[in-house]
XYZ file of C-alpha atoms in Angstrom:
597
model
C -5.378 -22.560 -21.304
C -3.710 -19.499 -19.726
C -7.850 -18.230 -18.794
C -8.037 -21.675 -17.168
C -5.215 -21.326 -15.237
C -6.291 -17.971 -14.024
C -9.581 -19.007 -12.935
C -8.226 -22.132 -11.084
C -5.904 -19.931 -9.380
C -8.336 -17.515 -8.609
C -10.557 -20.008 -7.042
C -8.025 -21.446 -4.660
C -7.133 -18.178 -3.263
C -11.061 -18.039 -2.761
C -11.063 -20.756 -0.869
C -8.104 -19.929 1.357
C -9.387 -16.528 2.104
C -12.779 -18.621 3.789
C -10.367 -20.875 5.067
C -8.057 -17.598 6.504
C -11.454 -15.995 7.483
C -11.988 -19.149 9.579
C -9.026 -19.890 11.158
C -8.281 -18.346 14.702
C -5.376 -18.245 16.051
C -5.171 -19.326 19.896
C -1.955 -17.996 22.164
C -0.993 -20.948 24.594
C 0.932 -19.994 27.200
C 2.779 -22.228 29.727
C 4.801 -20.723 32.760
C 7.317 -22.860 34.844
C 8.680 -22.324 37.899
C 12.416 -23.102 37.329
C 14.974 -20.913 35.285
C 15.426 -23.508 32.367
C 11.832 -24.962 31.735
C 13.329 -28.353 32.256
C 12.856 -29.618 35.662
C 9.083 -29.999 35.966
C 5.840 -30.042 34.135
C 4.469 -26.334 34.169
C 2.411 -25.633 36.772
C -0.147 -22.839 34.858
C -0.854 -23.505 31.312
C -2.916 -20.285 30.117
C -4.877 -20.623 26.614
C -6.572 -17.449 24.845
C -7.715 -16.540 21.174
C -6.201 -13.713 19.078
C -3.728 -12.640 21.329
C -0.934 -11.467 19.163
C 0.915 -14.572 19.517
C 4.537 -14.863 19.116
C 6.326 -18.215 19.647
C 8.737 -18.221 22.135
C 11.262 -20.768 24.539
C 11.771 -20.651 28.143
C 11.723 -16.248 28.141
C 11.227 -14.476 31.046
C 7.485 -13.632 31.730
C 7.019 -10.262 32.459
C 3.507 -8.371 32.916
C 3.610 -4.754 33.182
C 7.497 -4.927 33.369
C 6.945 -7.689 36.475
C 7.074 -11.636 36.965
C 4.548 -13.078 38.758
C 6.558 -15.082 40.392
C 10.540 -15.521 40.838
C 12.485 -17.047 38.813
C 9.153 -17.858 36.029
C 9.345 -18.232 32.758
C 6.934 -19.350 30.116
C 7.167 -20.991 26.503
C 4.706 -20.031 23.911
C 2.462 -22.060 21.497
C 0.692 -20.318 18.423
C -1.547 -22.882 17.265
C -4.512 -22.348 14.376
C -5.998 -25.437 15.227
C -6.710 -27.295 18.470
C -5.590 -25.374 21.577
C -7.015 -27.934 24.236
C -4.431 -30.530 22.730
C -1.371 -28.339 22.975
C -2.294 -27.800 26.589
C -2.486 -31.180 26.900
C 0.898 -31.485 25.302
C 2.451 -29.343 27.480
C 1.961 -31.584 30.762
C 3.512 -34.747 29.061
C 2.390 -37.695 31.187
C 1.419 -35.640 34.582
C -1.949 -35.357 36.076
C -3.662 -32.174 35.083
C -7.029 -30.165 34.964
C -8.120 -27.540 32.208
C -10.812 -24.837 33.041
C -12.798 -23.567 30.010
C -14.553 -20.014 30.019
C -17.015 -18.733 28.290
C -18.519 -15.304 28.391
C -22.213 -16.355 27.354
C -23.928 -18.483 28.804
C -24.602 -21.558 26.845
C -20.237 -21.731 26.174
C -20.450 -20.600 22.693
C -18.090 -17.865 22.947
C -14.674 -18.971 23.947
C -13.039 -16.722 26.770
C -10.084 -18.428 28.186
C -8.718 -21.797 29.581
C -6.485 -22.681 31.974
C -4.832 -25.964 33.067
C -3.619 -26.779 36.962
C -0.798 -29.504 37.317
C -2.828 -31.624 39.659
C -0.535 -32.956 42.488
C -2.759 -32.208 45.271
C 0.315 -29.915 46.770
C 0.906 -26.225 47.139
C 2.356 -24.913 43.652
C 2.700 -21.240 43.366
C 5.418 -18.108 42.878
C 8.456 -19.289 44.688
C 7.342 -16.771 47.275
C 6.567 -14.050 45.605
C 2.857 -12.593 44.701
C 2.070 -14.854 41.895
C -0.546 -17.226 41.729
C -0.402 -20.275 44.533
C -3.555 -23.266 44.254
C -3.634 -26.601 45.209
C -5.368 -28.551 42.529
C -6.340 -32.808 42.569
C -8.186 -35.524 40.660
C -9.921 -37.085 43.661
C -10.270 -40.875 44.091
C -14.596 -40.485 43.480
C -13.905 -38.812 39.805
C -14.451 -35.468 40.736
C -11.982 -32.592 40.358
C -10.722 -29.459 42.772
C -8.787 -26.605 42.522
C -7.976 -24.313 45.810
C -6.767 -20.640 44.913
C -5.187 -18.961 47.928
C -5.144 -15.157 47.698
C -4.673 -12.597 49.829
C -6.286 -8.671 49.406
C -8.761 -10.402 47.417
C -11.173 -7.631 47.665
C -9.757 -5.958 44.407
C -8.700 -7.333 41.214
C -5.972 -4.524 40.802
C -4.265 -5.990 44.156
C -4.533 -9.366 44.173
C -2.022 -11.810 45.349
C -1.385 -15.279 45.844
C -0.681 -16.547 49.191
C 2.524 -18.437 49.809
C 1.300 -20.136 52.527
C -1.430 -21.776 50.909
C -3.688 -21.411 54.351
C -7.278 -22.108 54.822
C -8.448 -18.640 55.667
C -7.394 -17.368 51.963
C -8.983 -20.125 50.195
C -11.739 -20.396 47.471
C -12.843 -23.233 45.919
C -13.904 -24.293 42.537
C -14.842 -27.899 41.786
C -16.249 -30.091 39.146
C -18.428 -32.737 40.021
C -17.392 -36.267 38.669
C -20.514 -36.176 35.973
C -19.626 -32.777 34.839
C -16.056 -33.794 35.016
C -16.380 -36.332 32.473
C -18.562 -34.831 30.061
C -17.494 -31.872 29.753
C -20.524 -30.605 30.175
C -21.326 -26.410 30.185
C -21.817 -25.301 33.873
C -23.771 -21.883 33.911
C -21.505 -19.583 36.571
C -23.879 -18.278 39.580
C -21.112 -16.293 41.240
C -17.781 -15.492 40.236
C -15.190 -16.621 41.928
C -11.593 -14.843 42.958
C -9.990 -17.221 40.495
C -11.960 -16.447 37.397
C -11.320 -12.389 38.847
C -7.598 -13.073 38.656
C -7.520 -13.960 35.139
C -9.587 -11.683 33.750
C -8.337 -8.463 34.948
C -7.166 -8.025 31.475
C -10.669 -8.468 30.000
C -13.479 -6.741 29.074
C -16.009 -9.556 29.278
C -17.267 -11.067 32.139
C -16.899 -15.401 32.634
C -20.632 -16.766 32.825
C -20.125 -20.186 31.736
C -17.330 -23.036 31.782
C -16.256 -26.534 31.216
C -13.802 -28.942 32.469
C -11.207 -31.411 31.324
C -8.668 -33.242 32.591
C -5.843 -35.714 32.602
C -8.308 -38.747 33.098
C -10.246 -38.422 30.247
C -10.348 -41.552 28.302
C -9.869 -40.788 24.614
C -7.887 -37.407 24.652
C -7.079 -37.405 21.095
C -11.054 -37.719 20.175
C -11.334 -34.263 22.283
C -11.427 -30.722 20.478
C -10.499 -27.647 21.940
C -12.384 -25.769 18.957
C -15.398 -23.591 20.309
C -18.351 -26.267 19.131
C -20.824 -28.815 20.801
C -21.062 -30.562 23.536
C -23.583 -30.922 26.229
C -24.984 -28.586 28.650
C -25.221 -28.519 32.402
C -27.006 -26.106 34.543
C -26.665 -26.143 38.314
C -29.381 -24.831 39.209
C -31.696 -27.362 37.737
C -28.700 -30.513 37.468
C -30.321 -30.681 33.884
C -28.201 -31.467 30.551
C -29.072 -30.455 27.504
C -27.435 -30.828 23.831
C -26.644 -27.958 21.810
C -25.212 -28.683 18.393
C -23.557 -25.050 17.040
C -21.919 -24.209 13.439
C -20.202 -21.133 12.221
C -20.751 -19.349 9.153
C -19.596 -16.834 7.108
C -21.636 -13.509 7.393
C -22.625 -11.964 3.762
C -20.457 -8.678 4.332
C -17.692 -11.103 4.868
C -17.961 -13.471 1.799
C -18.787 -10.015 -0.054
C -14.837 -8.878 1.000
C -13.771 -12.290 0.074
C -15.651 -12.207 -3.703
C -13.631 -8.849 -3.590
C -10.526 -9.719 -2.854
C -10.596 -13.043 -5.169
C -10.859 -10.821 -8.013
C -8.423 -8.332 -7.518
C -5.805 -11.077 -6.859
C -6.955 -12.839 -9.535
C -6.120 -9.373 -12.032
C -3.184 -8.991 -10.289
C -2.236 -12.500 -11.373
C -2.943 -11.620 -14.751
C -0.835 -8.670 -14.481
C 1.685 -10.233 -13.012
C 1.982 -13.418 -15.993
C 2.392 -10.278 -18.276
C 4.844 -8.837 -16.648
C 6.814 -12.341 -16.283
C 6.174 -12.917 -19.401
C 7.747 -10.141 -20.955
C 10.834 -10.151 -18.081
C 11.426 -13.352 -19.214
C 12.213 -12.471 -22.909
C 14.366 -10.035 -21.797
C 16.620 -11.976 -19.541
C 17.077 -14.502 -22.444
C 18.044 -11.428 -24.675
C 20.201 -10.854 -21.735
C 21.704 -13.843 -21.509
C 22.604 -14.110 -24.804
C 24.550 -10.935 -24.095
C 26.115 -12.144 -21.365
C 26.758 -16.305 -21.487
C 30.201 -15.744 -23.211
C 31.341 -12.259 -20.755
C 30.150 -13.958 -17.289
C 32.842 -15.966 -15.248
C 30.308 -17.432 -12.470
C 29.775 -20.899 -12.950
C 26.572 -23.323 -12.179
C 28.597 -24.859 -9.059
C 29.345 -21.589 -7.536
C 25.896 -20.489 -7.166
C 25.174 -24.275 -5.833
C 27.649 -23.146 -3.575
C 26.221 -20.114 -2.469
C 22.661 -21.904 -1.967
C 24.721 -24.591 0.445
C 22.567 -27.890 1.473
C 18.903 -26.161 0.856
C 17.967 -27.861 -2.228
C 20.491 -30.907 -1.487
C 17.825 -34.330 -2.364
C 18.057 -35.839 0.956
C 17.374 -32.687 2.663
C 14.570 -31.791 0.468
C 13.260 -35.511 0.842
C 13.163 -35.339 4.443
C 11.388 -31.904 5.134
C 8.296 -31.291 7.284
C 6.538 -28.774 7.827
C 7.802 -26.166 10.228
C 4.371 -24.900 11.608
C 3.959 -28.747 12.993
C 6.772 -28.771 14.725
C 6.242 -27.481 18.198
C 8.912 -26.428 20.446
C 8.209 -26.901 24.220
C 11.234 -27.343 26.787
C 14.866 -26.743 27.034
C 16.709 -29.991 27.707
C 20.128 -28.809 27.108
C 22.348 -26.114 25.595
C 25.678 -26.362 24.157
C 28.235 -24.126 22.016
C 27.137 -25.708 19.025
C 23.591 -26.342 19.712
C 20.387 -26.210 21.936
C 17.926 -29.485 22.025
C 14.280 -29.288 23.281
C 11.599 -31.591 23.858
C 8.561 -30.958 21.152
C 6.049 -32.683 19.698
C 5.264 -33.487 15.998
C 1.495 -34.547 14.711
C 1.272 -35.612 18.370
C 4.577 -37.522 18.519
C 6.465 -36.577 21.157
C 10.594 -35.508 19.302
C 13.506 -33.857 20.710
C 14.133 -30.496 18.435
C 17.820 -29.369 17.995
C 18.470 -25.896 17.404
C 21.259 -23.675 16.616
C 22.052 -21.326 19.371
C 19.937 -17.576 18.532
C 23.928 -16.069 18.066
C 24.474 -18.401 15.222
C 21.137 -19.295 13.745
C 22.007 -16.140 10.649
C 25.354 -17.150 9.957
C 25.503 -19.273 6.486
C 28.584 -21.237 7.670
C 27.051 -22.371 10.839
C 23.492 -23.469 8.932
C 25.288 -25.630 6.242
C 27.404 -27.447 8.963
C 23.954 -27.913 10.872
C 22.510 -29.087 7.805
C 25.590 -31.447 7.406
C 24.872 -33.004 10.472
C 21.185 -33.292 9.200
C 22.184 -35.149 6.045
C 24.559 -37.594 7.746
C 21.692 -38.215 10.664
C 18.889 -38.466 7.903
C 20.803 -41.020 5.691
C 21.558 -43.322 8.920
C 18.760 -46.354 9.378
C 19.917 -48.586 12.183
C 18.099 -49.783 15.488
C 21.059 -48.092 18.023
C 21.384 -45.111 15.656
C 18.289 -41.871 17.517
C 16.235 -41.879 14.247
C 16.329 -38.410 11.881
C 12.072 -37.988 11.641
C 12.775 -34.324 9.609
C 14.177 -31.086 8.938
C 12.115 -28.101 9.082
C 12.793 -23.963 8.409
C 10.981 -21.370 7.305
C 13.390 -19.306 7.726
C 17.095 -18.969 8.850
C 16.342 -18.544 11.701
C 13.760 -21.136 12.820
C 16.161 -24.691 10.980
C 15.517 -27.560 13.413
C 16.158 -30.673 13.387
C 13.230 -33.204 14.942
C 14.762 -36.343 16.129
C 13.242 -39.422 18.033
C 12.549 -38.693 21.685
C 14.905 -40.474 24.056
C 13.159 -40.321 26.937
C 16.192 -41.744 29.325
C 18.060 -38.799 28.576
C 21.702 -39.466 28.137
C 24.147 -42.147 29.147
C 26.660 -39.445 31.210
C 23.421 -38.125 33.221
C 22.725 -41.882 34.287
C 26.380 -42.663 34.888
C 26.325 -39.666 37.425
C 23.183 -40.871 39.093
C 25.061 -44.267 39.242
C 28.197 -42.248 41.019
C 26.308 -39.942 43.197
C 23.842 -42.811 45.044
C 27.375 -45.058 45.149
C 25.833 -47.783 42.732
C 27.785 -50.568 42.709
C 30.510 -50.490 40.176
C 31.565 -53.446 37.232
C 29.956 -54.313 34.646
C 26.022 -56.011 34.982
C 23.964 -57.105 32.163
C 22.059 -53.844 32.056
C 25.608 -52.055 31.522
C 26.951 -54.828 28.920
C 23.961 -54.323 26.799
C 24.497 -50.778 26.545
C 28.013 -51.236 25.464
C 26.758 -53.529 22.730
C 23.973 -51.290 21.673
C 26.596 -48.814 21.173
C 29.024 -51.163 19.518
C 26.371 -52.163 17.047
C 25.846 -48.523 15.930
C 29.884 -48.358 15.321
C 29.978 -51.718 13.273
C 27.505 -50.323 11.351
C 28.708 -46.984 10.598
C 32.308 -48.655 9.700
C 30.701 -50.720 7.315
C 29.287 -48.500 5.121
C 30.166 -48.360 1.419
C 31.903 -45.108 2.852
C 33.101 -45.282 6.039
C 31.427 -42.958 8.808
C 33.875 -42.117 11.435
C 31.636 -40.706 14.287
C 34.814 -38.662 15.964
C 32.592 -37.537 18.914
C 31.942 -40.482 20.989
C 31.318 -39.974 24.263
C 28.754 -40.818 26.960
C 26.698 -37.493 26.293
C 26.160 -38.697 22.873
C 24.725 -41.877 24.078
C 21.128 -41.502 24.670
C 18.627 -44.045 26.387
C 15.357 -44.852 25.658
C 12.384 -45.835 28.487
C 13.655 -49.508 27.748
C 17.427 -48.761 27.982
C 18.217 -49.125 24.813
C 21.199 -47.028 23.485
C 21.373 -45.169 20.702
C 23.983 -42.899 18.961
C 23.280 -39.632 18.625
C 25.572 -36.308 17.754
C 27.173 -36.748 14.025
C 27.727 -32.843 14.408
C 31.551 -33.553 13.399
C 31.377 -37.097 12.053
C 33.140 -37.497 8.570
C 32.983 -39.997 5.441
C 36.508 -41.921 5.291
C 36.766 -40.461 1.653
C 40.714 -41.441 1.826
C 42.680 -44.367 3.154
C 42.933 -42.102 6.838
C 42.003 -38.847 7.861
C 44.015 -35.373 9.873
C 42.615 -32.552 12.304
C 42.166 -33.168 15.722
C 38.510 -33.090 16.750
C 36.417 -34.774 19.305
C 36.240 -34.214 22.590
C 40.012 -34.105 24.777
C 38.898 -36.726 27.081
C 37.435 -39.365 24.567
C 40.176 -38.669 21.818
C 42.412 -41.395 20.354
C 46.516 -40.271 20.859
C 46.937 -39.957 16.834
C 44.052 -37.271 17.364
C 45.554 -35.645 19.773
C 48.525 -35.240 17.493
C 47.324 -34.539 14.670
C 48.090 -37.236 13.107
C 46.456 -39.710 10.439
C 43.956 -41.782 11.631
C 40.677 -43.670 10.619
C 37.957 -46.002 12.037
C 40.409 -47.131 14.881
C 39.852 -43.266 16.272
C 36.960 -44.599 17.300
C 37.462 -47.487 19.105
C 39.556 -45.933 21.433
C 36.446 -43.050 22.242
C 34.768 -46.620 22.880
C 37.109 -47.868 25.291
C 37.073 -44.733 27.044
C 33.340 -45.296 26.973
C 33.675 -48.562 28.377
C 35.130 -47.252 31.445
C 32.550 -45.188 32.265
C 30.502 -47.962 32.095
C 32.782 -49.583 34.792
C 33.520 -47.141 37.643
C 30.877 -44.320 36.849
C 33.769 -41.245 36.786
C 34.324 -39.082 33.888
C 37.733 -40.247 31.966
C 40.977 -40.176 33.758
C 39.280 -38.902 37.553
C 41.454 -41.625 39.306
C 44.766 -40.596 37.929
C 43.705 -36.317 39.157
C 43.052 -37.947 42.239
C 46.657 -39.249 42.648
C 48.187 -36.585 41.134
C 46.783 -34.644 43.764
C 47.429 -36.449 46.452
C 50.738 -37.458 45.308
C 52.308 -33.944 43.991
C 49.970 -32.081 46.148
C 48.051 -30.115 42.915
C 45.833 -30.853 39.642
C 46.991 -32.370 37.069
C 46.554 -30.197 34.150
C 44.486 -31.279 30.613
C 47.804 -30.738 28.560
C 49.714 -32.321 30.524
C 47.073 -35.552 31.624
C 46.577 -35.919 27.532
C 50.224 -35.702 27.112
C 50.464 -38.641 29.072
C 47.514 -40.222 27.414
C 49.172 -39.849 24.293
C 52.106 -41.779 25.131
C 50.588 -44.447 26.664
C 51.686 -43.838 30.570
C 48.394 -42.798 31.991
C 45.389 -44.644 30.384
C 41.296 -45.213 31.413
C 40.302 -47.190 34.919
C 38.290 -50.289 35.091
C 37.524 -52.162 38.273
C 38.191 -55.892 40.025
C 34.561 -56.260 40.004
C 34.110 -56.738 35.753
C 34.683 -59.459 33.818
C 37.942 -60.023 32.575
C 36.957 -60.304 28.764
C 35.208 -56.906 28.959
C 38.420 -55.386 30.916
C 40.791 -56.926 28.282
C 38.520 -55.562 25.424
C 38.760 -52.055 27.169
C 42.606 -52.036 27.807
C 42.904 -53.554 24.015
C 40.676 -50.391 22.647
C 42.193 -48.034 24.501
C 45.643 -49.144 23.172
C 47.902 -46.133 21.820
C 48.818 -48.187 18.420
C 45.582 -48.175 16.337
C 46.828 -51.305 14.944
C 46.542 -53.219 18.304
C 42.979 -52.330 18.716
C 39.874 -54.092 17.688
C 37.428 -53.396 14.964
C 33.874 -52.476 16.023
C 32.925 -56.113 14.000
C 35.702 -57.888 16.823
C 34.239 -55.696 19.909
C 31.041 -56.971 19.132
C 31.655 -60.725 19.229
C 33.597 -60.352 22.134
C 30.715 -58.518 24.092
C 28.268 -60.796 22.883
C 30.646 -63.615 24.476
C 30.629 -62.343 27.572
C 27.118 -61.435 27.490
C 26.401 -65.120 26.684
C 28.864 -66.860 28.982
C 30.182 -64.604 32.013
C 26.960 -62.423 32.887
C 23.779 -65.417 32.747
């Protein structure tokens, strides 16, 4: 049996060494314009094999100690398998084009890509030397891209000009037939584009490909080197060429190799376990009567990694792909990403705390109070994922209308018109749902952090709760410590004092009110303090007034009455005079039903 064993073994490392042999590793590169990687689509997404790929998020792109352009920075993709789809990835829902270069002739041996956000505009280096183009998917199904450089004469000097003027132009364009299938173009001349990309290479571009944005069944497309047709423009004839690799015999001949000295140092290796393992149980009769650590305090010291619900909801790190900073906090940073093509937001620990033990078991906290959640206004858990410390993220449903403050401060700024509409009431019942449910659990989830930034939006405008960073089980009758955010926090918070689900239906109230007039918390009652006393109004001393009940949340003449009751009865300073979540929610669907047809 033991034989067996080692020859099964052996022959699954044999076949991952053809598989490792195989595989190649492709370095996708995107570069944005903007210091945070968040405000557009990238505008150069650069794709080559065997680079020496390291992942990375929004870092400053440097060549030879420059930037190419001010202010750029780039995120990086390793990917083993299909690089044209993480290109793809990378531009979301906006119009693009991807070049493909080949260095033969018939586009068997893979060069380089790149992919041009196609908005028909002048993109480029925020006025520096970097690259500037205009690129476009034109109305008749053809495809252009317009580099504008300046000392184009040599590759060494090259740059991009700002201006984006005719007399520095050159123009590369793809038919709508070759356009669509992707057929291999045979390069007469090389243009100043190809020139600028390849100063770094020894080979020369003398064949290409294009794709795009357009193309009807993106997820059918491969970005492995392989077959498709052929186009040459001399002739405007397409041919077929079907390619496959194989494995060369010297290389098979260092895999047979290798198979077998794994395989003896397997066999070494069950000896040697083999014969530890007798003498730790020697050992341990020695020591099971002498040793004062206990089963629960190395449980302890291992923290949530083998917890069940953790374990049951891990995925695979290496499919979880990072792509843009949305946001960054003290406690965390959240990205967009995509997982098996699903487009997920990926939370983070900041890189200062992503070693520290104490700050991974309270992110893995949150992950096992998120994971065990399954309501419809709750952002679904999809997985946890580490290889490592310091990679732990958390992949969470993509809400793609970002949060409930941003929108409230788009509301504010454009002076949208303040009370309470449908739209706004739904949002508050969304949200209300999510508390009724977590207050109904067979133990009590107190989310202690509700607030408008934790309330995300989908493309529909449907709420949903996020954030359960510091939420808590009700394990007894009430709870202590004040934590939450000042602004959203119930008075018995504030003082430190018991409290329980109540908590937070005041946050909700609060939350209500931002609904109503569109200001963060309390802005009215600065605004008279300053023009009244003739200075701020200080957080100590606004809370302290909070507390007691003389200052309290806004809501305007232009709401419903019920919904304005609801909010001065949640935001009441006696927990006791304030509704359940269960109440809240009948009364909203009341008004909902009666007062807003």
């Amino acid at each position: 049996m033991a034989v067996m064993a080692i020859l099964l073994v052996g022959l699954l490392v044999l076949v991952l060494l053809v598989h490792l042999v195989e595989a190649t590793t492709y370095d996708i590169m995107a570069t944005y314009l903007d210091t945070n990687c968040s405000s557009t689509e990238p505008y150069i997404v650069y794709a080559r094999q065997n680079g020496g790929c390291t992942d990375g998020v929004c870092y400053t792109y440097l060549v030879d100690n420059r930037a190419y352009a001010v202010d750029e920075r780039a995120s990086t993709d390793c990917s083993e398998e299909d690089y044209l789809r993480v290109m793809r990835e990378f531009y979301n829902n906006s119009p693009y084009i991807i070049h493909e270069l080949y260095s033969d002739d018939d586009c068997s041996t893979f060069e380089y890509a790149v992919g041009f956000l196609a908005t028909n505009t002048c993109l480029g280096g925020n006025q520096s030397a970097g690259l500037y183009y205009e690129s476009s998917l034109n109305p008749d199904g053809s495809a252009t891209v317009i580099p504008y450089f300046i000392n184009a004469g040599s590759t060494e000097t090259m740059e991009g000009d700002s201006s984006c003027s005719s007399a520095s132009a050159g123009v590369v364009a793809a038919d709508k037939e070759v356009l669509a299938n992707h057929s291999c173009v045979h390069l007469g001349e090389i243009s100043l584009l190809y020139d600028f990309f390849t100063t770094d290479s020894a080979n020369t571009v003398s064949s290409y490909r294009w794709y795009s944005s357009n193309d009807p069944d993106i997820s059918s497309q491969s970005g492995l080197v392989g077959s498709t047709s052929s186009y040459d423009s001399s002739s405007g004839s397409i041919a077929t060429e079907n390619r496959s690799s194989s494995l060369s015999s010297g290389a098979l001949a260092g895999i047979i190799v290798a198979a077998v000295i794994i395989v003896i140092a397997i066999i070494f290796a069950i000896c040697f376990c083999k014969r530890r393992s007798q003498a730790m149980r020697a050992d341990e009769r020695f020591t099971r009567t002498t040793s004062p650590i206990s089963r629960d305090t190395v449980s302890g010291q291992r923290g949530l990694w083998n917890d069940e619900v953790i374990t049951a909801k891990r995925i695979p790190r290496n499919k979880v792909k990072v792509k843009k900073l949305l946001s960054r906090g003290a406690f965390g940073e959240v990205y967009s990403g995509v997982f098996y093509q699903r487009r997920v937001a990926v939370k983070m620990l900041p890189s200062s705390t992503r070693t520290s033990l104490q700050h991974v078991n309270a992110f893995l906290t949150e992950a096992k109070i998120t994971a065990t959640m399954d309501h419809p206004h709750i952002v679904p858990f999809i997985g946890v994922a580490w290889d490592s410390l310091s990679d732990l993220c958390v992949a969470l449903e993509f809400m793609e209308g970002g949060d409930l403050r941003a929108l409230l401060n788009k509301y504010e700024a454009s002076n949208h018109h303040v009370g309470f509409d449908r739209q706004k009431t739904a949002i508050a019942l969304h949200v209300c749902h999510a508390l009724a449910y977590l207050h109904s659990l067979a133990s009590p989830i107190i989310h202690r952090d509700l607030k408008s930034k934790n309330i995300l939006l989908n493309g529909a405008m449907e709420a949903k709760l996020s954030d359960f960073g510091i939420s808590r089980q009700r394990l007894d009758e009430t709870m202590t410590a004040g934590v939450g955010t000042s602004l959203w926090m119930a008075p018995e918070v504030m003082l430190g004092e018991r409290y329980d689900e109540k908590a937070d239906m005041f946050s909700f109230g609060v939350v209500l009110s931002e609904l109503d007039v569109h200001t963060l918390p309390y802005a009215q009652a600065r605004k008279r303090s300053r023009e009244s006393e003739g200075r701020e109004l200080t957080d100590p001393s606004l809370l302290q007034r909070v507390a007691t009940g003389e200052i309290r949340v806004e809501f305007s003449y232009f709401s419903p009455r019920s919904i304005v009751n609801l909010g001065h009865a949640c935001v009441s300073v006696d927990p006791g005079d304030r509704p359940t979540a269960a109440e809240a929610l009948y009364r909203l669907q009341l008004a909902l039903a009666k007062e807003l047809v």
